[in-house]
PDB file of C-alpha atoms in Angstrom:
ATOM      1  CA  MET A  24       0.000   0.000   0.000  1.00 61.00           C
ATOM      2  CA  LYS A  25       2.806   2.417   0.868  1.00 74.00           C
ATOM      3  CA  THR A  26       4.533   1.785  -2.478  1.00 80.00           C
ATOM      4  CA  THR A  27       1.294   2.452  -4.360  1.00 86.00           C
ATOM      5  CA  ALA A  28       0.780   5.721  -2.475  1.00 86.00           C
ATOM      6  CA  LEU A  29       4.397   6.693  -3.100  1.00 86.00           C
ATOM      7  CA  ASN A  30       4.058   6.017  -6.834  1.00 90.00           C
ATOM      8  CA  GLY A  31       0.791   7.954  -7.005  1.00 92.00           C
ATOM      9  CA  VAL A  32       2.252  10.977  -5.225  1.00 92.00           C
ATOM     10  CA  LEU A  33       5.361  10.788  -7.410  1.00 90.00           C
ATOM     11  CA  LEU A  34       3.176  10.760 -10.527  1.00 94.00           C
ATOM     12  CA  VAL A  35       1.227  13.828  -9.350  1.00 93.00           C
ATOM     13  CA  HIS A  36       4.524  15.553  -8.440  1.00 92.00           C
ATOM     14  CA  PHE A  37       5.967  14.854 -11.895  1.00 93.00           C
ATOM     15  CA  GLY A  38       2.748  15.961 -13.600  1.00 94.00           C
ATOM     16  CA  ALA A  39       2.657  19.256 -11.698  1.00 93.00           C
ATOM     17  CA  PHE A  40       6.312  19.857 -12.505  1.00 93.00           C
ATOM     18  CA  LEU A  41       5.803  19.071 -16.181  1.00 94.00           C
ATOM     19  CA  ARG A  42       2.704  21.289 -16.365  1.00 94.00           C
ATOM     20  CA  TYR A  43       4.545  24.199 -14.710  1.00 92.00           C
ATOM     21  CA  PHE A  44       7.521  23.882 -17.069  1.00 93.00           C
ATOM     22  CA  ALA A  45       5.282  23.522 -20.138  1.00 93.00           C
ATOM     23  CA  THR A  46       3.369  26.665 -19.136  1.00 91.00           C
ATOM     24  CA  LEU A  47       6.653  28.553 -18.797  1.00 92.00           C
ATOM     25  CA  LEU A  48       7.771  27.393 -22.238  1.00 92.00           C
ATOM     26  CA  VAL A  49       4.454  28.372 -23.837  1.00 91.00           C
ATOM     27  CA  ARG A  50       4.891  31.883 -22.428  1.00 88.00           C
ATOM     28  CA  TYR A  51       8.299  32.220 -24.133  1.00 87.00           C
ATOM     29  CA  ARG A  52       6.936  33.678 -27.373  1.00 86.00           C
ATOM     30  CA  GLU A  53       4.532  36.088 -25.669  1.00 86.00           C
ATOM     31  CA  LYS A  54       5.587  39.705 -25.458  1.00 86.00           C
ATOM     32  CA  THR A  55       4.239  40.178 -21.917  1.00 86.00           C
ATOM     33  CA  LYS A  56       4.787  37.054 -19.872  1.00 86.00           C
ATOM     34  CA  ARG A  57       2.320  36.633 -17.026  1.00 85.00           C
ATOM     35  CA  THR A  58       1.834  33.982 -14.420  1.00 84.00           C
ATOM     36  CA  ASN A  59      -1.616  32.597 -13.782  1.00 84.00           C
ATOM     37  CA  ARG A  60      -3.445  30.639 -11.119  1.00 86.00           C
ATOM     38  CA  LEU A  61      -2.507  27.363 -12.764  1.00 88.00           C
ATOM     39  CA  MET A  62       1.194  28.115 -12.375  1.00 88.00           C
ATOM     40  CA  LEU A  63       0.711  29.108  -8.741  1.00 86.00           C
ATOM     41  CA  GLY A  64      -1.346  25.961  -8.150  1.00 89.00           C
ATOM     42  CA  CYS A  65       1.380  23.835  -9.717  1.00 90.00           C
ATOM     43  CA  GLY A  66       3.994  25.490  -7.494  1.00 87.00           C
ATOM     44  CA  VAL A  67       1.961  24.772  -4.377  1.00 89.00           C
ATOM     45  CA  ALA A  68       1.258  21.220  -5.583  1.00 92.00           C
ATOM     46  CA  LEU A  69       5.006  20.678  -6.030  1.00 90.00           C
ATOM     47  CA  LEU A  70       5.654  21.753  -2.449  1.00 90.00           C
ATOM     48  CA  ILE A  71       2.855  19.617  -1.012  1.00 93.00           C
ATOM     49  CA  THR A  72       3.684  16.495  -3.021  1.00 92.00           C
ATOM     50  CA  GLY A  73       7.384  16.969  -2.272  1.00 89.00           C
ATOM     51  CA  GLY A  74       6.574  17.013   1.439  1.00 89.00           C
ATOM     52  CA  LEU A  75       4.399  13.922   1.041  1.00 91.00           C
ATOM     53  CA  LEU A  76       7.203  12.108  -0.783  1.00 88.00           C
ATOM     54  CA  VAL A  77       9.594  12.854   2.077  1.00 87.00           C
ATOM     55  CA  TRP A  78       6.991  11.750   4.620  1.00 88.00           C
ATOM     56  CA  LEU A  79       6.305   8.487   2.772  1.00 86.00           C
ATOM     57  CA  ARG A  80      10.022   7.658   2.420  1.00 82.00           C
ATOM     58  CA  TYR A  81      11.094   8.654   5.963  1.00 77.00           C
ATOM     59  CA  PRO A  82      13.642   7.677   7.426  1.00 80.00           C
ATOM     60  CA  ALA A  83      15.300   6.573   4.149  1.00 81.00           C
ATOM     61  CA  VAL A  84      15.396  10.107   2.739  1.00 83.00           C
ATOM     62  CA  ASN A  85      18.349  11.555   0.845  1.00 84.00           C
ATOM     63  CA  TYR A  86      18.492  14.959   2.566  1.00 84.00           C
ATOM     64  CA  TYR A  87      21.404  16.074   0.371  1.00 88.00           C
ATOM     65  CA  LYS A  88      18.951  15.951  -2.519  1.00 88.00           C
ATOM     66  CA  VAL A  89      15.723  16.954  -0.752  1.00 88.00           C
ATOM     67  CA  ILE A  90      16.851  20.156   0.972  1.00 91.00           C
ATOM     68  CA  PRO A  91      18.292  21.938  -2.114  1.00 93.00           C
ATOM     69  CA  LYS A  92      15.342  20.884  -4.266  1.00 91.00           C
ATOM     70  CA  THR A  93      12.856  22.069  -1.640  1.00 90.00           C
ATOM     71  CA  ALA A  94      14.645  25.417  -1.382  1.00 94.00           C
ATOM     72  CA  ILE A  95      14.495  25.788  -5.167  1.00 94.00           C
ATOM     73  CA  LEU A  96      10.781  24.898  -5.251  1.00 90.00           C
ATOM     74  CA  VAL A  97      10.089  27.444  -2.488  1.00 91.00           C
ATOM     75  CA  ALA A  98      11.939  30.071  -4.548  1.00 94.00           C
ATOM     76  CA  ILE A  99       9.946  29.135  -7.666  1.00 91.00           C
ATOM     77  CA  SER A 100       6.645  29.348  -5.777  1.00 88.00           C
ATOM     78  CA  ALA A 101       7.637  32.657  -4.163  1.00 91.00           C
ATOM     79  CA  LEU A 102       8.611  34.218  -7.504  1.00 91.00           C
ATOM     80  CA  THR A 103       5.393  32.991  -9.093  1.00 88.00           C
ATOM     81  CA  ALA A 104       3.261  34.299  -6.222  1.00 88.00           C
ATOM     82  CA  ALA A 105       5.086  37.639  -6.057  1.00 90.00           C
ATOM     83  CA  ASN A 106       4.515  38.290  -9.763  1.00 88.00           C
ATOM     84  CA  ARG A 107       0.971  36.990 -10.104  1.00 85.00           C
ATOM     85  CA  THR A 108      -0.569  40.445 -10.686  1.00 86.00           C
ATOM     86  CA  ARG A 109       2.012  41.914 -13.056  1.00 89.00           C
ATOM     87  CA  ALA A 110       3.973  40.933 -16.122  1.00 89.00           C
ATOM     88  CA  LEU A 111       7.203  39.039 -15.550  1.00 90.00           C
ATOM     89  CA  SER A 112      10.416  40.863 -16.253  1.00 91.00           C
ATOM     90  CA  THR A 113      12.896  39.117 -18.529  1.00 91.00           C
ATOM     91  CA  ARG A 114      15.193  38.552 -15.571  1.00 94.00           C
ATOM     92  CA  THR A 115      12.451  36.963 -13.460  1.00 93.00           C
ATOM     93  CA  TYR A 116      11.282  34.798 -16.358  1.00 93.00           C
ATOM     94  CA  ARG A 117      14.800  33.546 -17.030  1.00 94.00           C
ATOM     95  CA  SER A 118      15.282  32.926 -13.308  1.00 95.00           C
ATOM     96  CA  LEU A 119      12.129  30.794 -13.236  1.00 94.00           C
ATOM     97  CA  ILE A 120      13.320  28.783 -16.248  1.00 94.00           C
ATOM     98  CA  ALA A 121      16.797  28.307 -14.744  1.00 96.00           C
ATOM     99  CA  LEU A 122      15.447  27.289 -11.326  1.00 95.00           C
ATOM    100  CA  THR A 123      13.000  24.854 -12.911  1.00 94.00           C
ATOM    101  CA  VAL A 124      15.723  23.215 -15.008  1.00 94.00           C
ATOM    102  CA  LEU A 125      18.024  23.086 -11.960  1.00 95.00           C
ATOM    103  CA  ALA A 126      15.308  21.373  -9.888  1.00 93.00           C
ATOM    104  CA  ALA A 127      14.774  18.850 -12.688  1.00 92.00           C
ATOM    105  CA  CYS A 128      18.509  18.136 -12.881  1.00 93.00           C
ATOM    106  CA  ILE A 129      18.724  17.623  -9.123  1.00 92.00           C
ATOM    107  CA  ALA A 130      15.750  15.260  -9.222  1.00 87.00           C
ATOM    108  CA  ALA A 131      17.063  13.263 -12.169  1.00 88.00           C
ATOM    109  CA  PHE A 132      20.822  13.161 -11.784  1.00 88.00           C
ATOM    110  CA  TRP A 133      21.820  13.755  -8.148  1.00 80.00           C
ATOM    111  CA  VAL A 134      22.370  10.333  -6.629  1.00 71.00           C
ATOM    112  CA  ALA A 135      24.527  11.212  -3.584  1.00 60.00           C
TER     113      ALA A 135
END
């Protein structure tokens, strides 16, 4: 049962991450890049499902991987929430892309 729950939460986590990144990429061609409620919802979903993944795997958690990724996801959610009512500057947009790619690289490649 615990493995099924873990796989389900992991699937939701991956889906939210993919949806957030796809929404960022779709906004690339737009002149004024804006965040929306979907992006904020995906950011919050990433934080919640990330916490659930840690809770379901405790005590066998790789904290060297979890803590940096959580900090990056908090930064992504904070930037998205802070800019929800105005257009994103180029610097903020590029920061969101870079942080999202960095979080994906940590999730995929960091084995420590």
